[in-house]
Amino acid sequence: MRPSSAPPMLLAFLAIALLCAMDGAIKLGAQTHAIITVTFMRYVAGTLIALPLLRLGKVAFSRETLQGHAVRGLVIAAAAYLFFYGLWAIPIAEAIAISFIAPLLVPLIARVLLGERMRAINVAACLVGFGGVLVTVTSHVPVPMPNRTEGVAAVFVSAVLYALSIVLLRQRATRDDPQVISVLAAAFPALYTAPFALFAAPLPAPGALPLFALMGALGTGGTLLLAFAYARAEAQKLVVLEYTALGWGALFGWWLFDEHVRAQVVLGGAIVAGACLMTAWSGRRKAIAA
């Protein structure tokens, strides 16, 4: 099945899985490298991996395209740096749980920037999904961490910026090819972070290059699938699938860093899955009615 013909919700689900795997790789890299170095290398690798994809589609780098992606790239760079810092400072699942404030903001931002109608079922699904996140967060027993406060704050601000980037993605996805989006979504953040990474932080160790290449591959794959998905469905319908990242984050945190998966995470994940089904069922009923 080609990505362009797959169901948008399936594409978004797979994209989130790839991006959560990237988060695990990023946390590994952040243990031995500066956060700005990890951010820069993630997007350099992503750019190099995404460039060959341009041969699969029509290249259209108009001035309007570059200007639009330049703005989105700046938002992505700031959101990524803050989120990567949060991943380094607190457990993966907890960082993802805090970031779930973003879907609550997407319908409002989409209404303001894109004029999308805020359907009651999408708003309700986001609220139910966020309730599942609260089950996890409110039951969390803090582990003493020297940078916990800064990490939580960084993830929160990153979530606000991420919500904006999702809406900007929807705006660009209706105008640009997914391949172009994937390249520019990596190239501009790499450009913006280059001065800080090259002149204010140590260069990456050669032995870490395969890990950075993996970050780029996972990030490019996730971004490409999201671009295909958001080109064919409204932002407020797909964004509820962001909640599935909680389960992926718990899995990768347990597997890579021995971060224990608590019963509350399982319960919260079940509630999140219910929210996803609310949106999926709504879309199915609408398609049947049409």
Coordinates of C-alpha atoms in Angstrom, one line a residue, residues 26-33 35 38 88 256-257:
I26 CA 17.4 11.4 21.2
K27 CA 17.5 10.6 24.9
L28 CA 20.3 8.2 24.3
G29 CA 22.3 10.9 22.5
A30 CA 21.5 13.6 25.0
Q31 CA 23.3 11.5 27.7
T32 CA 26.7 12.2 26.1
H33 CA 26.2 15.3 24.0
I35 CA 21.2 19.3 23.7
V38 CA 21.7 16.6 19.4
W88 CA 17.0 14.5 28.9
L256 CA 15.9 1.6 26.7
F257 CA 16.1 3.2 30.2

